[in-house]
mmCIF file of C-alpha atoms in Angstrom:
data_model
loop_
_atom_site.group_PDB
_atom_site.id
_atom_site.type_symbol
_atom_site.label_atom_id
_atom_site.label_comp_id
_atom_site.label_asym_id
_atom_site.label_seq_id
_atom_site.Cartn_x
_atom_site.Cartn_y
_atom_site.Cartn_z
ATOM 1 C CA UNK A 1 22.824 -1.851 6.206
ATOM 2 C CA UNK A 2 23.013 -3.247 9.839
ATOM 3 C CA UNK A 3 19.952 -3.952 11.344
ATOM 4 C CA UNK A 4 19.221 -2.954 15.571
ATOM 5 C CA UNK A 5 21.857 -4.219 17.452
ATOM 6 C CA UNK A 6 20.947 -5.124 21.354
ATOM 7 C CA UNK A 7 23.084 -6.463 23.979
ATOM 8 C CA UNK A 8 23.601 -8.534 26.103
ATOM 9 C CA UNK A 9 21.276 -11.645 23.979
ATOM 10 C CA UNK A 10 20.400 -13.308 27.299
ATOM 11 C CA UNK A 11 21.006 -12.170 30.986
ATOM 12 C CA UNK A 12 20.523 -14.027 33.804
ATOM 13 C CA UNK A 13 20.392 -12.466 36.996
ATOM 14 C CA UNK A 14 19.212 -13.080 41.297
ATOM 15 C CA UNK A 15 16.200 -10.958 42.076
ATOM 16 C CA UNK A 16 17.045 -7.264 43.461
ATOM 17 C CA UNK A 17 20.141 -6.792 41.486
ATOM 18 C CA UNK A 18 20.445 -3.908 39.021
ATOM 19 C CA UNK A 19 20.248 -4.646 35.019
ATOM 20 C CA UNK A 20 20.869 -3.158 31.544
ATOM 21 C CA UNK A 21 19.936 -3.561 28.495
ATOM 22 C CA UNK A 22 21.764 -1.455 25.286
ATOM 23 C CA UNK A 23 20.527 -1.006 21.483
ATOM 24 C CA UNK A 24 21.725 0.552 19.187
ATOM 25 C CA UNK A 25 18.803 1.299 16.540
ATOM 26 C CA UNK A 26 19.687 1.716 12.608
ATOM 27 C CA UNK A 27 21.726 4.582 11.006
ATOM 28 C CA UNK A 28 19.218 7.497 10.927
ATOM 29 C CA UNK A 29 16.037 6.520 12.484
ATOM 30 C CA UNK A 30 14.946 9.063 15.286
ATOM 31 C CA UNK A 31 12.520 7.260 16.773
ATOM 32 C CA UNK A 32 13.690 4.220 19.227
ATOM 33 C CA UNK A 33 11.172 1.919 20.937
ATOM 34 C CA UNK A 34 11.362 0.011 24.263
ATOM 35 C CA UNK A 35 9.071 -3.161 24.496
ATOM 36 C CA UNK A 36 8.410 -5.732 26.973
ATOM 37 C CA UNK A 37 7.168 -9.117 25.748
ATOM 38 C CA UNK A 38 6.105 -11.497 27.949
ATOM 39 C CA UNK A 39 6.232 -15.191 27.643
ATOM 40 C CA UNK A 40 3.521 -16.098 25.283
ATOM 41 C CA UNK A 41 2.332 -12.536 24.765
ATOM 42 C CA UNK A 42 2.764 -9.720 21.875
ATOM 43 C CA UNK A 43 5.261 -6.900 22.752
ATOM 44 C CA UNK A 44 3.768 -4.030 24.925
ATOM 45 C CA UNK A 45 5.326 -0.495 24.664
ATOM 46 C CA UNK A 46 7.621 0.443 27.634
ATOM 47 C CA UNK A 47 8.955 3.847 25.985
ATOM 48 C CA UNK A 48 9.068 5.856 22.958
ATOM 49 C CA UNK A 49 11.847 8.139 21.895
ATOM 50 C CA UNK A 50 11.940 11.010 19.806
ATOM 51 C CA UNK A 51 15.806 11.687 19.629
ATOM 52 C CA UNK A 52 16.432 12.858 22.702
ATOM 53 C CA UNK A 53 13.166 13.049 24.065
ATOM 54 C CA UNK A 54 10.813 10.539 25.926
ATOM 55 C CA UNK A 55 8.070 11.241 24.186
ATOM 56 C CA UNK A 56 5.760 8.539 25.482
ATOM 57 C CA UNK A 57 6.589 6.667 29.070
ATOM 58 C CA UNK A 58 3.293 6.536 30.197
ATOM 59 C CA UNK A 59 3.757 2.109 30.555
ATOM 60 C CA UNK A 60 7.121 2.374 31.930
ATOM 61 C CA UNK A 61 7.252 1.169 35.462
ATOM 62 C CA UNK A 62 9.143 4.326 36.892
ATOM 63 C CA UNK A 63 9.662 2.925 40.536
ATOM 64 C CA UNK A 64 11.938 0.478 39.253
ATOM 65 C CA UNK A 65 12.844 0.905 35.115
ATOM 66 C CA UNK A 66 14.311 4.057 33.545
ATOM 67 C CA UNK A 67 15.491 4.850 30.358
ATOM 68 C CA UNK A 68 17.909 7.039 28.391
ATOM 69 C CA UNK A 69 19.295 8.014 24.882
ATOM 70 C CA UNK A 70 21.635 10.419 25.094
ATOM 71 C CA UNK A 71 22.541 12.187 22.039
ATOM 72 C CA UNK A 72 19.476 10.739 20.382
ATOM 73 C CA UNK A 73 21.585 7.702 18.752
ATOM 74 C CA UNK A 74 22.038 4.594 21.525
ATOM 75 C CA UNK A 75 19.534 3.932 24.483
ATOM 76 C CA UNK A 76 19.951 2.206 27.846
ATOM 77 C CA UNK A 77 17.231 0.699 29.784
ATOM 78 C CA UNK A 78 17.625 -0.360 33.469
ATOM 79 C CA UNK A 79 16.159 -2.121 36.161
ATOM 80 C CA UNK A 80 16.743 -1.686 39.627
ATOM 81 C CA UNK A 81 16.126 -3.828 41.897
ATOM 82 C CA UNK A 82 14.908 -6.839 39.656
ATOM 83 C CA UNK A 83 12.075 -8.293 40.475
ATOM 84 C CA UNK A 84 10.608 -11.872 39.711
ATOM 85 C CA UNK A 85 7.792 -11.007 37.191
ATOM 86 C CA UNK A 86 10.437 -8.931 35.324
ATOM 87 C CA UNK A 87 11.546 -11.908 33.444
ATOM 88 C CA UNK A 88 10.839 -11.466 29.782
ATOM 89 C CA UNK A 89 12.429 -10.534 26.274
ATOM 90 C CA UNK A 90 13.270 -6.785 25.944
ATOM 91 C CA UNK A 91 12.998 -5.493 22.342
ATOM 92 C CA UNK A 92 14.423 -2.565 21.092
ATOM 93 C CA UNK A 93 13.036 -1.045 17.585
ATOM 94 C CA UNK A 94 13.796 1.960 15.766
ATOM 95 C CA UNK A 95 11.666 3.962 12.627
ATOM 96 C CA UNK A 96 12.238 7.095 10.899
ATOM 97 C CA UNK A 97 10.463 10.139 13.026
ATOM 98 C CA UNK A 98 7.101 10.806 13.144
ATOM 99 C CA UNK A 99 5.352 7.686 13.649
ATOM 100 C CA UNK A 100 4.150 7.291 10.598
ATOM 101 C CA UNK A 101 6.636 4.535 9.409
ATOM 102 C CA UNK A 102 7.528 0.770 9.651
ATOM 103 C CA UNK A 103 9.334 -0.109 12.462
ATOM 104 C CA UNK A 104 12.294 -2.335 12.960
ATOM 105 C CA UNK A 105 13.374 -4.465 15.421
ATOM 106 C CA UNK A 106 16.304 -5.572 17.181
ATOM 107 C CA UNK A 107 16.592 -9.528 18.441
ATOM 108 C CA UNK A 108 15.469 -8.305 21.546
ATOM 109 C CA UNK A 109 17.678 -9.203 24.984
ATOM 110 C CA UNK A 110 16.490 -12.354 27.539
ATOM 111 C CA UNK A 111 15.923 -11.629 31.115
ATOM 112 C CA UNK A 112 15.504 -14.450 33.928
ATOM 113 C CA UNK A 113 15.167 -13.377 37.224
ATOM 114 C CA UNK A 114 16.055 -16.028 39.678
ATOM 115 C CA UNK B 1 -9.762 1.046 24.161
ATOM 116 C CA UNK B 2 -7.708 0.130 21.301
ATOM 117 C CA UNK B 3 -7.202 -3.550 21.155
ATOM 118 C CA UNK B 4 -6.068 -6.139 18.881
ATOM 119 C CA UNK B 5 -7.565 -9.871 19.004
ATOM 120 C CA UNK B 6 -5.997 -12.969 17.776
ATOM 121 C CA UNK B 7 -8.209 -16.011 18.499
ATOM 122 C CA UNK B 8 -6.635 -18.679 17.301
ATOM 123 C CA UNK B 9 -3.118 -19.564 19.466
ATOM 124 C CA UNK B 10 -2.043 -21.999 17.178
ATOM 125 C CA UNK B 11 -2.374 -23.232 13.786
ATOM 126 C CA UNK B 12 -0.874 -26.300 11.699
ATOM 127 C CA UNK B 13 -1.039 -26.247 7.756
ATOM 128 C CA UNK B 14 0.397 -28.693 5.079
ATOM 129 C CA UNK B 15 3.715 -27.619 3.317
ATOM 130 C CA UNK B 16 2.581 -26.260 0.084
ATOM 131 C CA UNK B 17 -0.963 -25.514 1.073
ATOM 132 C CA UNK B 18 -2.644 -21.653 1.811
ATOM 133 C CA UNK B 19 -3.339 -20.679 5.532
ATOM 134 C CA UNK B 20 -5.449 -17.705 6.887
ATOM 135 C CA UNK B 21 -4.227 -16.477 10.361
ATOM 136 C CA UNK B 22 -7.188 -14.066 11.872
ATOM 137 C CA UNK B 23 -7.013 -11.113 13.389
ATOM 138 C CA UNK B 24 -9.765 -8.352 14.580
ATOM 139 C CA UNK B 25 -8.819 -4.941 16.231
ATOM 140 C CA UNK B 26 -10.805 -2.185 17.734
ATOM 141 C CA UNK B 27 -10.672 1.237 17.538
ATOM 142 C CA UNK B 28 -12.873 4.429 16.856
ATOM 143 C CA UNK B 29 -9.995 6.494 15.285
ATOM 144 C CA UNK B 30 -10.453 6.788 11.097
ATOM 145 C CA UNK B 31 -7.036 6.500 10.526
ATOM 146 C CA UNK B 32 -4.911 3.857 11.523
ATOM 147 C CA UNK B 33 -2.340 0.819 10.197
ATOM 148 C CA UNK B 34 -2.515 -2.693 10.615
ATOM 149 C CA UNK B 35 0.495 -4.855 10.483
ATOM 150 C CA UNK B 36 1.602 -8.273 10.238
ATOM 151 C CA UNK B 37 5.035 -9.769 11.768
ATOM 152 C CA UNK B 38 6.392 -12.540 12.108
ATOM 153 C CA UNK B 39 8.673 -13.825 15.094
ATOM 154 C CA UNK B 40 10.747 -16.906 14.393
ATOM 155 C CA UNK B 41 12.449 -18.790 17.334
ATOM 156 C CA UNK B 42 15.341 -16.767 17.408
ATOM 157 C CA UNK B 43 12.865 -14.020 18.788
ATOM 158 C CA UNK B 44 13.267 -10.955 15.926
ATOM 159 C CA UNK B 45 9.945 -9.530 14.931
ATOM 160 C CA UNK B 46 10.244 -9.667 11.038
ATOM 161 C CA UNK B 47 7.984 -7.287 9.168
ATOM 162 C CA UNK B 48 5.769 -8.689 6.660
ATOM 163 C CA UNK B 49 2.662 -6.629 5.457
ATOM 164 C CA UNK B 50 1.029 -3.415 6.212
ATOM 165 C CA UNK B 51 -2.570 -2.421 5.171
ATOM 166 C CA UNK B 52 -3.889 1.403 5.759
ATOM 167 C CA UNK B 53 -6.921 1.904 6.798
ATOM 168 C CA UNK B 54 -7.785 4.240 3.373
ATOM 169 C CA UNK B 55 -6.550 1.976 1.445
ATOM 170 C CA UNK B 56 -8.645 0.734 -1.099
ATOM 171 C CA UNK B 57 -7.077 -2.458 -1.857
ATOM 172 C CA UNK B 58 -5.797 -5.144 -0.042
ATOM 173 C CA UNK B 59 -1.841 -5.577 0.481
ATOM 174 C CA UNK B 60 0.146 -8.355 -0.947
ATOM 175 C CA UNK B 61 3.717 -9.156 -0.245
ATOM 176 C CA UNK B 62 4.653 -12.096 -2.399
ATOM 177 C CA UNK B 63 3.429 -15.377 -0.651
ATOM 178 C CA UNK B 64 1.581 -12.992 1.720
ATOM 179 C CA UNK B 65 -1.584 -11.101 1.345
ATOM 180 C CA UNK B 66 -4.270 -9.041 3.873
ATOM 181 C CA UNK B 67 -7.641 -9.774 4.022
ATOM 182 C CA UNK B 68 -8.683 -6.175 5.158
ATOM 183 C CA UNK B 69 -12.818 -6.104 5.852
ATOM 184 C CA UNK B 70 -12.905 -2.647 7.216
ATOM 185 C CA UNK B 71 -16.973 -3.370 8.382
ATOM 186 C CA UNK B 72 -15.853 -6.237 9.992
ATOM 187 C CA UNK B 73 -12.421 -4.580 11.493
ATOM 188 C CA UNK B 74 -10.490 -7.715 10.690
ATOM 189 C CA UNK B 75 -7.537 -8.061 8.856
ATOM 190 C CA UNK B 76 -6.321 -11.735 8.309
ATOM 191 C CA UNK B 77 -3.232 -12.505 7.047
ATOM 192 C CA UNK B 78 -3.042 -15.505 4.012
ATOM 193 C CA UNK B 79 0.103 -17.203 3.093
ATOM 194 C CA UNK B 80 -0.022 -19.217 0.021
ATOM 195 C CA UNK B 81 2.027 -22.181 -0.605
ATOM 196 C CA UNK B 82 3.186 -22.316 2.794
ATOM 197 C CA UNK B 83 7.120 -23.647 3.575
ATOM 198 C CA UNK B 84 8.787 -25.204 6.390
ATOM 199 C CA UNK B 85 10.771 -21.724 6.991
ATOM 200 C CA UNK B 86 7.530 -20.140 7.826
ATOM 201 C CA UNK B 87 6.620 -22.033 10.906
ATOM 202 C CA UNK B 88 6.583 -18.874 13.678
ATOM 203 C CA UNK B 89 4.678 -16.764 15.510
ATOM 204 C CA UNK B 90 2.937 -14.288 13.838
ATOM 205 C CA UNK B 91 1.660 -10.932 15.170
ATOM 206 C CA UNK B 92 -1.005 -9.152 14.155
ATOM 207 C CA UNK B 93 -0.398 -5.111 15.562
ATOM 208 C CA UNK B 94 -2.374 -1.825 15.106
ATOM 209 C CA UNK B 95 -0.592 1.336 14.853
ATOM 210 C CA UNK B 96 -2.358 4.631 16.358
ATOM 211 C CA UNK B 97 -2.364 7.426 14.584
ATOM 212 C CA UNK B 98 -4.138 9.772 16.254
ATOM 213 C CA UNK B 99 -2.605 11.052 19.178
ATOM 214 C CA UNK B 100 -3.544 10.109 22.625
ATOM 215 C CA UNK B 101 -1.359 11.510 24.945
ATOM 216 C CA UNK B 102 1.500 11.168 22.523
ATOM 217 C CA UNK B 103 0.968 7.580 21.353
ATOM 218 C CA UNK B 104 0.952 8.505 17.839
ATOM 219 C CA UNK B 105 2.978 6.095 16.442
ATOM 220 C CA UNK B 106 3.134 3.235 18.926
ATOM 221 C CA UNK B 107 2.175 -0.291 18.013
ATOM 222 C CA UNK B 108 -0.517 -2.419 19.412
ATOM 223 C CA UNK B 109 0.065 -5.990 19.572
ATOM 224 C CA UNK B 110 -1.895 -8.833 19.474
ATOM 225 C CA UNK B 111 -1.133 -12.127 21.650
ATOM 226 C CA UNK B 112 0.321 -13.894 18.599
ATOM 227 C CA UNK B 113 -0.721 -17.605 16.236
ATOM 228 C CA UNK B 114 1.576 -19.800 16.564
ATOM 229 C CA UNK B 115 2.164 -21.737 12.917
ATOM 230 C CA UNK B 116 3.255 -24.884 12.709
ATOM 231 C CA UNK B 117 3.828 -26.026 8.808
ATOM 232 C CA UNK B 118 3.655 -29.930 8.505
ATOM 233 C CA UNK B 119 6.416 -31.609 5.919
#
């Protein structure tokens, strides 16, 4: 069974450019996650998903991030314009619904902001 | 606030020997999950052991095992016989299971122990 795919691996980028970051979570999980780890740090939430639904975005930067899954299956998370402090791993992870089980995660995507 | 404390940053252990990584959260919810993961270098959170908060007995996952003290709210992970392969980052995370505002669900991580296992 394939595990959460994420692309691009690594991105490197000049500050106030636009970015992307896709995952693809595992064959029948509902739920998707979007977390932000920062250098030396554990993963903090950025975004919940309930199929199609944002069911938690209450740490998502809205100025500049936003996020989609359409059609409840792949998810997209942007940033526009880039910033500096932005730098960081992106991880994608995906669970059957409900909260209630384990959650798996992708290999998570590189940003530098130069 | 719901919060999960790892104290020590990083740790060293002899191949073949037992470590105990530490790990204290805080909450005031009854019901609630603690995990363990591991993050090697190529930067995939691998999961390794959950312990729920009812449960009586402590997890164990092969070489791994929690050392749930609910009075205390700690949760330390052991790993016996330790191996080269399991020098990482580990992460100790609390999942909510109440819901706040729709956080049901969400994980709570800690800052992370580094491991380093000696040859």
């Amino acid at each position: 069974e394939a595990g959460v795919v994420q692309s691009p691996r690594y991105k490197i980028i000049e500050k106030k450019q636009p970015v992307a970051f896709w995952c693809n979570p595992i064959s029948g999980h509902n739920t998707l996650y979007w977390y932000l780890q920062n250098l030396g740090q554990g993963p903090e939430l950025l975004i919940r998903y309930e199929n199609e639904e944002a069911v938690d975005d209450s740490q998502l930067p809205k100025d500049r991030f936003s996020a989609e899954r359409l059609k409840g299956v792949d998810s997209t998370l942007k940033i526009q314009p880039a910033e500096l402090g932005d730098s960081a791993v992106y991880l994608c992870a995906s669970s059957f619904a409900g909260g209630t089980y384990e959650q798996f995660f992708g290999p998570g995507t590189r940003l530098t902001v130069l | 606030a719901q919060k999960i404390t790892q104290t020590q940053p990083g740790m060293f252990v002899q191949e073949k020997e037992a470590v105990t990584l530490d790990c204290t959260y805080d909450t005031s919810d009854p019901s609630y999950g603690l995990f363990w993961y591991k993050q090697p270098s190529s930067g995939e959170m691998i999961f390794l052991i959950y312990q729920g908060s009812y449960d009586q007995q402590n997890a164990t996952e092969g070489r791994y095992s929690l050392n749930f003290q609910k009075a205390r709210k700690s949760a330390n992970l052991v790993i016996s016989a330790s191996q080269l392969g399991d020098s990482a980052m580990y992460f100790c995370a609390m999942r909510v299971e109440i819901s706040h505002g729709g956080s049901q669900g969400n994980l709570i991580f800690g800052k992370g122990t580094k491991l380093s296992v000696k040859p």
